[in-house]
Structure formats: C-alpha cells, structure tokens
Tab-separated table of N, CA and C in Angstrom:
chain	number	residue	atom	x	y	z
A	1	MET	N	16.697	-12.619	0.913
A	1	MET	CA	16.240	-11.444	0.202
A	1	MET	C	14.777	-11.210	0.554
A	2	GLY	N	14.473	-9.997	0.933
A	2	GLY	CA	13.112	-9.652	1.303
A	2	GLY	C	12.233	-9.400	0.088
A	3	VAL	N	10.949	-9.319	0.352
A	3	VAL	CA	9.987	-9.082	-0.719
A	3	VAL	C	10.210	-7.709	-1.344
A	4	GLY	N	10.539	-6.718	-0.529
A	4	GLY	CA	10.770	-5.377	-1.058
A	4	GLY	C	11.929	-5.334	-2.042
A	5	LYS	N	13.016	-6.042	-1.720
A	5	LYS	CA	14.168	-6.062	-2.621
A	5	LYS	C	13.851	-6.819	-3.907
A	6	LEU	N	13.124	-7.927	-3.781
A	6	LEU	CA	12.729	-8.685	-4.967
A	6	LEU	C	11.811	-7.850	-5.857
A	7	ALA	N	10.843	-7.202	-5.243
A	7	ALA	CA	9.916	-6.359	-6.007
A	7	ALA	C	10.658	-5.194	-6.654
A	8	PHE	N	11.627	-4.625	-5.953
A	8	PHE	CA	12.381	-3.503	-6.522
A	8	PHE	C	13.234	-3.961	-7.696
A	9	ARG	N	13.776	-5.173	-7.613
A	9	ARG	CA	14.537	-5.701	-8.747
A	9	ARG	C	13.646	-5.905	-9.969
A	10	MET	N	12.410	-6.337	-9.720
A	10	MET	CA	11.501	-6.608	-10.831
A	10	MET	C	10.889	-5.328	-11.400
A	11	PHE	N	10.444	-4.416	-10.530
A	11	PHE	CA	9.661	-3.260	-10.962
A	11	PHE	C	10.295	-1.914	-10.635
A	12	GLY	N	11.487	-1.907	-10.092
A	12	GLY	CA	12.105	-0.657	-9.659
A	12	GLY	C	12.335	0.333	-10.777
A	13	ARG	N	12.627	-0.160	-11.980
A	13	ARG	CA	12.886	0.749	-13.093
A	13	ARG	C	11.663	1.561	-13.475
A	14	LEU	N	10.476	1.090	-13.116
A	14	LEU	CA	9.249	1.829	-13.427
A	14	LEU	C	9.104	3.085	-12.570
A	15	PHE	N	9.732	3.084	-11.394
A	15	PHE	CA	9.519	4.166	-10.437
A	15	PHE	C	10.763	5.003	-10.182
A	16	ARG	N	11.896	4.655	-10.768
A	16	ARG	CA	13.126	5.420	-10.559
A	16	ARG	C	13.047	6.774	-11.236
A	17	GLY	N	13.578	7.784	-10.574
A	17	GLY	CA	13.685	9.105	-11.160
A	17	GLY	C	12.395	9.901	-11.193
A	18	LYS	N	11.345	9.396	-10.604
A	18	LYS	CA	10.077	10.123	-10.590
A	18	LYS	C	9.877	10.742	-9.215
A	19	GLU	N	9.116	11.808	-9.178
A	19	GLU	CA	8.837	12.498	-7.918
A	19	GLU	C	7.765	11.747	-7.133
A	20	HIS	N	8.055	11.506	-5.886
A	20	HIS	CA	7.113	10.843	-4.983
A	20	HIS	C	7.014	11.653	-3.693
A	21	ALA	N	6.890	12.953	-3.802
A	21	ALA	CA	6.965	13.826	-2.626
A	21	ALA	C	5.853	13.524	-1.632
A	22	ARG	N	4.630	13.381	-2.120
A	22	ARG	CA	3.513	13.147	-1.198
A	22	ARG	C	3.624	11.777	-0.527
A	23	LEU	N	3.989	10.754	-1.313
A	23	LEU	CA	4.151	9.423	-0.735
A	23	LEU	C	5.315	9.409	0.252
A	24	LYS	N	6.397	10.102	-0.076
A	24	LYS	CA	7.551	10.166	0.829
A	24	LYS	C	7.160	10.824	2.146
A	25	SER	N	6.405	11.900	2.063
A	25	SER	CA	5.937	12.586	3.267
A	25	SER	C	5.011	11.691	4.085
A	26	ASN	N	4.086	11.006	3.411
A	26	ASN	CA	3.162	10.124	4.127
A	26	ASN	C	3.875	8.935	4.747
A	27	LEU	N	4.876	8.386	4.053
A	27	LEU	CA	5.647	7.281	4.631
A	27	LEU	C	6.380	7.736	5.886
A	28	ARG	N	6.934	8.947	5.839
A	28	ARG	CA	7.646	9.478	7.002
A	28	ARG	C	6.682	9.718	8.162
A	29	LYS	N	5.517	10.314	7.875
A	29	LYS	CA	4.538	10.589	8.927
A	29	LYS	C	3.964	9.313	9.516
A	30	ALA	N	3.866	8.256	8.702
A	30	ALA	CA	3.334	6.981	9.179
A	30	ALA	C	4.411	6.126	9.841
A	31	ARG	N	5.631	6.646	9.904
A	31	ARG	CA	6.774	5.952	10.506
A	31	ARG	C	7.088	4.635	9.792
A	32	MET	N	6.963	4.634	8.464
A	32	MET	CA	7.327	3.474	7.650
A	32	MET	C	8.716	3.735	7.076
A	33	THR	N	9.571	2.732	7.108
A	33	THR	CA	10.978	2.940	6.773
A	33	THR	C	11.304	2.752	5.295
A	34	ALA	N	10.401	2.234	4.500
A	34	ALA	CA	10.690	1.961	3.088
A	34	ALA	C	10.772	3.260	2.292
A	35	SER	N	11.614	3.242	1.271
A	35	SER	CA	11.663	4.392	0.363
A	35	SER	C	10.428	4.345	-0.537
A	36	PRO	N	10.043	5.473	-1.115
A	36	PRO	CA	8.853	5.473	-1.974
A	36	PRO	C	8.966	4.521	-3.166
A	37	GLU	N	10.162	4.399	-3.752
A	37	GLU	CA	10.335	3.511	-4.894
A	37	GLU	C	10.133	2.054	-4.495
A	38	ILE	N	10.718	1.657	-3.368
A	38	ILE	CA	10.562	0.280	-2.900
A	38	ILE	C	9.123	0.026	-2.488
A	39	TYR	N	8.487	1.002	-1.860
A	39	TYR	CA	7.101	0.821	-1.430
A	39	TYR	C	6.174	0.657	-2.630
A	40	LYS	N	6.367	1.473	-3.668
A	40	LYS	CA	5.522	1.351	-4.860
A	40	LYS	C	5.790	0.047	-5.595
A	41	ALA	N	7.050	-0.381	-5.673
A	41	ALA	CA	7.365	-1.651	-6.325
A	41	ALA	C	6.746	-2.816	-5.555
A	42	SER	N	6.803	-2.770	-4.225
A	42	SER	CA	6.176	-3.819	-3.417
A	42	SER	C	4.664	-3.805	-3.584
A	43	SER	N	4.080	-2.630	-3.666
A	43	SER	CA	2.637	-2.519	-3.871
A	43	SER	C	2.233	-3.138	-5.200
A	44	LEU	N	3.014	-2.884	-6.236
A	44	LEU	CA	2.722	-3.468	-7.541
A	44	LEU	C	2.882	-4.984	-7.501
A	45	PHE	N	3.910	-5.462	-6.813
A	45	PHE	CA	4.157	-6.900	-6.682
A	45	PHE	C	2.983	-7.589	-5.988
A	46	TYR	N	2.546	-7.042	-4.863
A	46	TYR	CA	1.424	-7.639	-4.141
A	46	TYR	C	0.121	-7.527	-4.931
A	47	SER	N	-0.068	-6.426	-5.637
A	47	SER	CA	-1.316	-6.256	-6.383
A	47	SER	C	-1.404	-7.231	-7.553
A	48	LEU	N	-0.265	-7.669	-8.082
A	48	LEU	CA	-0.313	-8.694	-9.124
A	48	LEU	C	-0.851	-10.008	-8.573
A	49	PHE	N	-0.463	-10.359	-7.358
A	49	PHE	CA	-0.998	-11.581	-6.748
A	49	PHE	C	-2.489	-11.450	-6.460
A	50	VAL	N	-2.909	-10.281	-6.033
A	50	VAL	CA	-4.335	-10.049	-5.803
A	50	VAL	C	-5.082	-10.111	-7.133
A	51	GLY	N	-4.475	-9.618	-8.201
A	51	GLY	CA	-5.081	-9.698	-9.526
A	51	GLY	C	-5.226	-11.130	-10.002
A	52	ILE	N	-4.244	-11.970	-9.697
A	52	ILE	CA	-4.351	-13.391	-10.040
A	52	ILE	C	-5.500	-14.025	-9.272
A	53	ALA	N	-5.634	-13.678	-8.000
A	53	ALA	CA	-6.765	-14.186	-7.213
A	53	ALA	C	-8.087	-13.696	-7.803
A	54	GLY	N	-8.132	-12.459	-8.272
A	54	GLY	CA	-9.330	-11.940	-8.933
A	54	GLY	C	-9.631	-12.693	-10.215
A	55	GLY	N	-8.596	-13.084	-10.950
A	55	GLY	CA	-8.787	-13.896	-12.147
A	55	GLY	C	-9.365	-15.259	-11.824
A	56	VAL	N	-8.916	-15.847	-10.713
A	56	VAL	CA	-9.471	-17.136	-10.279
A	56	VAL	C	-10.942	-16.972	-9.912
A	57	VAL	N	-11.272	-15.886	-9.227
A	57	VAL	CA	-12.679	-15.613	-8.894
A	57	VAL	C	-13.487	-15.427	-10.175
A	58	GLY	N	-12.932	-14.730	-11.150
A	58	GLY	CA	-13.605	-14.556	-12.438
A	58	GLY	C	-13.810	-15.874	-13.156
A	59	PHE	N	-12.831	-16.762	-13.066
A	59	PHE	CA	-12.975	-18.095	-13.659
A	59	PHE	C	-14.108	-18.858	-12.991
A	60	LEU	N	-14.165	-18.784	-11.662
A	60	LEU	CA	-15.240	-19.469	-10.941
A	60	LEU	C	-16.604	-18.886	-11.291
A	61	VAL	N	-16.678	-17.579	-11.463
A	61	VAL	CA	-17.937	-16.947	-11.882
A	61	VAL	C	-18.338	-17.460	-13.261
A	62	GLY	N	-17.378	-17.546	-14.169
A	62	GLY	CA	-17.662	-18.058	-15.507
A	62	GLY	C	-18.129	-19.495	-15.487
A	63	VAL	N	-17.518	-20.314	-14.634
A	63	VAL	CA	-17.921	-21.718	-14.520
A	63	VAL	C	-19.308	-21.822	-13.904
A	64	LEU	N	-19.560	-21.052	-12.853
A	64	LEU	CA	-20.871	-21.110	-12.196
A	64	LEU	C	-21.994	-20.625	-13.111
A	65	LEU	N	-21.701	-19.658	-13.957
A	65	LEU	CA	-22.714	-19.163	-14.888
A	65	LEU	C	-22.818	-20.027	-16.143
A	66	GLY	N	-21.898	-20.955	-16.312
A	66	GLY	CA	-21.919	-21.838	-17.473
A	66	GLY	C	-21.619	-21.124	-18.773
A	67	LEU	N	-20.718	-20.158	-18.730
A	67	LEU	CA	-20.379	-19.395	-19.931
A	67	LEU	C	-19.502	-20.231	-20.862
A	68	PRO	N	-19.728	-20.139	-22.175
A	68	PRO	CA	-18.836	-20.834	-23.110
A	68	PRO	C	-17.453	-20.170	-23.113
A	69	PHE	N	-16.483	-20.834	-23.740
A	69	PHE	CA	-15.085	-20.405	-23.652
A	69	PHE	C	-14.834	-18.945	-24.016
A	70	PRO	N	-15.252	-18.428	-25.148
A	70	PRO	CA	-14.885	-17.028	-25.430
A	70	PRO	C	-15.494	-16.041	-24.440
A	71	LEU	N	-16.698	-16.304	-23.970
A	71	LEU	CA	-17.323	-15.394	-23.012
A	71	LEU	C	-16.767	-15.567	-21.600
A	72	ALA	N	-16.199	-16.724	-21.309
A	72	ALA	CA	-15.661	-16.979	-19.968
A	72	ALA	C	-14.391	-16.171	-19.708
A	73	ILE	N	-13.749	-15.697	-20.761
A	73	ILE	CA	-12.524	-14.912	-20.582
A	73	ILE	C	-12.843	-13.524	-20.029
A	74	ALA	N	-13.999	-12.987	-20.363
A	74	ALA	CA	-14.355	-11.628	-19.936
A	74	ALA	C	-14.364	-11.463	-18.418
A	75	PRO	N	-15.051	-12.334	-17.635
A	75	PRO	CA	-15.006	-12.120	-16.180
A	75	PRO	C	-13.620	-12.343	-15.588
A	76	ILE	N	-12.845	-13.228	-16.202
A	76	ILE	CA	-11.482	-13.460	-15.705
A	76	ILE	C	-10.661	-12.179	-15.847
A	77	LEU	N	-10.690	-11.590	-17.032
A	77	LEU	CA	-9.919	-10.367	-17.261
A	77	LEU	C	-10.460	-9.194	-16.453
A	78	MET	N	-11.780	-9.036	-16.463
A	78	MET	CA	-12.362	-7.887	-15.765
A	78	MET	C	-12.085	-7.937	-14.267
A	79	LEU	N	-12.327	-9.078	-13.640
A	79	LEU	CA	-12.108	-9.160	-12.194
A	79	LEU	C	-10.624	-9.144	-11.849
A	80	GLY	N	-9.790	-9.748	-12.678
A	80	GLY	CA	-8.351	-9.715	-12.429
A	80	GLY	C	-7.802	-8.303	-12.470
A	81	ILE	N	-8.172	-7.555	-13.501
A	81	ILE	CA	-7.703	-6.169	-13.627
A	81	ILE	C	-8.304	-5.293	-12.532
A	82	LEU	N	-9.586	-5.483	-12.242
A	82	LEU	CA	-10.249	-4.686	-11.206
A	82	LEU	C	-9.618	-4.924	-9.835
A	83	PHE	N	-9.431	-6.190	-9.460
A	83	PHE	CA	-8.827	-6.501	-8.161
A	83	PHE	C	-7.411	-5.947	-8.079
A	84	SER	N	-6.651	-6.092	-9.158
A	84	SER	CA	-5.270	-5.626	-9.158
A	84	SER	C	-5.196	-4.106	-9.024
A	85	ALA	N	-6.008	-3.392	-9.787
A	85	ALA	CA	-5.976	-1.927	-9.743
A	85	ALA	C	-6.443	-1.396	-8.392
A	86	LEU	N	-7.508	-1.977	-7.857
A	86	LEU	CA	-8.009	-1.511	-6.559
A	86	LEU	C	-7.026	-1.804	-5.432
A	87	SER	N	-6.403	-2.974	-5.464
A	87	SER	CA	-5.448	-3.293	-4.399
A	87	SER	C	-4.209	-2.405	-4.492
A	88	TYR	N	-3.754	-2.078	-5.704
A	88	TYR	CA	-2.606	-1.177	-5.843
A	88	TYR	C	-2.936	0.196	-5.262
A	89	GLN	N	-4.112	0.717	-5.589
A	89	GLN	CA	-4.513	2.013	-5.049
A	89	GLN	C	-4.621	1.968	-3.528
A	90	LEU	N	-5.132	0.875	-2.997
A	90	LEU	CA	-5.245	0.736	-1.546
A	90	LEU	C	-3.868	0.685	-0.894
A	91	PHE	N	-2.946	-0.080	-1.478
A	91	PHE	CA	-1.596	-0.165	-0.926
A	91	PHE	C	-0.903	1.194	-0.952
A	92	VAL	N	-1.046	1.935	-2.043
A	92	VAL	CA	-0.357	3.224	-2.165
A	92	VAL	C	-0.985	4.278	-1.253
A	93	SER	N	-2.289	4.201	-1.027
A	93	SER	CA	-2.940	5.199	-0.170
A	93	SER	C	-2.870	4.838	1.316
A	94	TYR	N	-2.419	3.628	1.653
A	94	TYR	CA	-2.361	3.195	3.052
A	94	TYR	C	-1.473	4.082	3.932
A	95	PRO	N	-0.262	4.477	3.511
A	95	PRO	CA	0.539	5.354	4.381
A	95	PRO	C	-0.153	6.671	4.704
A	96	GLY	N	-0.893	7.221	3.763
A	96	GLY	CA	-1.639	8.453	4.025
A	96	GLY	C	-2.723	8.245	5.065
A	97	MET	N	-3.380	7.078	5.012
A	97	MET	CA	-4.411	6.775	6.007
A	97	MET	C	-3.797	6.621	7.394
A	98	VAL	N	-2.668	5.928	7.479
A	98	VAL	CA	-1.999	5.734	8.768
A	98	VAL	C	-1.494	7.070	9.308
A	99	ALA	N	-0.925	7.896	8.436
A	99	ALA	CA	-0.424	9.205	8.872
A	99	ALA	C	-1.565	10.078	9.376
A	100	GLY	N	-2.694	10.061	8.689
A	100	GLY	CA	-3.849	10.839	9.131
A	100	GLY	C	-4.386	10.361	10.465
A	101	GLU	N	-4.404	9.047	10.662
A	101	GLU	CA	-4.876	8.500	11.935
A	101	GLU	C	-3.925	8.867	13.072
A	102	ARG	N	-2.621	8.814	12.810
A	102	ARG	CA	-1.648	9.215	13.838
A	102	ARG	C	-1.833	10.680	14.210
A	103	GLU	N	-2.046	11.523	13.205
A	103	GLU	CA	-2.224	12.951	13.465
A	103	GLU	C	-3.497	13.209	14.265
A	104	ARG	N	-4.585	12.504	13.924
A	104	ARG	CA	-5.838	12.671	14.677
A	104	ARG	C	-5.672	12.229	16.128
A	105	LEU	N	-4.973	11.123	16.342
A	105	LEU	CA	-4.761	10.653	17.711
A	105	LEU	C	-3.886	11.619	18.502
A	106	MET	N	-2.891	12.205	17.850
A	106	MET	CA	-2.026	13.154	18.554
A	106	MET	C	-2.785	14.426	18.918
A	107	GLN	N	-3.732	14.835	18.085
A	107	GLN	CA	-4.535	16.012	18.407
A	107	GLN	C	-5.581	15.690	19.467
A	108	GLN	N	-6.082	14.468	19.450
A	108	GLN	CA	-7.115	14.082	20.407
A	108	GLN	C	-6.530	13.876	21.807
A	109	TYR	N	-5.349	13.282	21.874
A	109	TYR	CA	-4.704	13.008	23.160
A	109	TYR	C	-3.350	13.711	23.202
A	110	PRO	N	-3.323	14.994	23.537
A	110	PRO	CA	-2.034	15.709	23.559
A	110	PRO	C	-1.144	15.191	24.688
A	111	MET	N	0.135	15.402	24.517
A	111	MET	CA	1.098	14.974	25.533
A	111	MET	C	0.890	15.796	26.799
A	112	PRO	N	0.881	15.152	27.962
A	112	PRO	CA	0.733	15.922	29.203
A	112	PRO	C	2.013	16.701	29.492
A	113	PRO	N	1.874	17.839	30.143
A	113	PRO	CA	3.078	18.601	30.490
A	113	PRO	C	3.862	17.852	31.565
A	114	PRO	N	5.152	18.059	31.604
A	114	PRO	CA	5.947	17.389	32.642
A	114	PRO	C	5.529	17.879	34.026
A	115	THR	N	5.431	16.960	34.961
A	115	THR	CA	4.971	17.323	36.302
A	115	THR	C	6.107	17.785	37.194
A	116	CYS	N	7.295	17.365	36.889
A	116	CYS	CA	8.424	17.738	37.737
A	116	CYS	C	9.543	18.260	36.854
A	117	MET	N	9.905	19.504	37.058
A	117	MET	CA	11.005	20.097	36.307
A	117	MET	C	12.227	20.122	37.220
A	118	PRO	N	13.334	19.583	36.748
A	118	PRO	CA	14.527	19.626	37.603
A	118	PRO	C	14.983	21.066	37.815
A	119	SER	N	15.409	21.328	38.989
A	119	SER	CA	15.804	22.684	39.335
A	119	SER	C	17.287	22.879	39.052
A	120	VAL	N	17.612	23.934	38.350
A	120	VAL	CA	18.998	24.268	38.070
A	120	VAL	C	19.617	24.920	39.308
A	121	ALA	N	18.800	25.579	40.122
A	121	ALA	CA	19.294	26.286	41.301
A	121	ALA	C	19.689	25.329	42.417
A	122	ALA	N	19.363	24.068	42.307
A	122	ALA	CA	19.656	23.117	43.378
A	122	ALA	C	21.138	22.789	43.455
A	123	GLU	N	21.897	23.142	42.456
A	123	GLU	CA	23.331	22.822	42.485
A	123	GLU	C	24.076	23.633	43.454
C-alpha cells in the first residue's frame, strides 16, 4: 500500500465532495497523476510529520532556553503548528509552481518546426 492510499484512508473524508478545480488543473498541467483528493490527503499526512519535527525543534528551543515546564509547551506548540501549516501550504501550492515553470519553459523554448514534411504526391 502506497503512502497516498494510506493518507487517503486516514484523511480522505475531509476532502471528498469538495471542489478542487484549480488544484486539479495545476496537477494536470504539472503532469502529476494523483487526484486532488489523494494529493491533499498526502499533503496533510506529510505535513503532520513535519509538524512533529517542528515540535521537536520547539522542545529543543525550550531546553536550550531553560524554560520551566508550563512555558516550555509554548514553543513546542507554536513551532509544531507553524511548521505543519507552512509545509501543507507548500505541498498544496507545489503543482502550481511546477505548472508555471513548465509553461515558462515552453514559451521560452518553442518547439522547432518540422524540417522535412513527407510528400503526399510521391505516391
């Protein structure tokens, strides 16, 4: 079972039945094969792990600053939530960035015209 299927089983109900027109368009333009629901569920799944890492960083900040127990919870929560929210936004906006880069490259380097056209009259 892939990560996308696991994430969809866990978080898929949050995204079912909602419109994802812009994300669907960006996924198609970026040549990504995941459906918008699976992509958003995977983004949420990965952002939770990034949030846990942010909580660990917050714990280390609290330890390094020598904060007592009630005050040490604040950096853990703040950095955990901040890292999680920022990573989710980055994951969701990534297909749009890739699609924009593909479009810029296609405009910058247009396809060359064919140099040899087969002749129909040669038959």
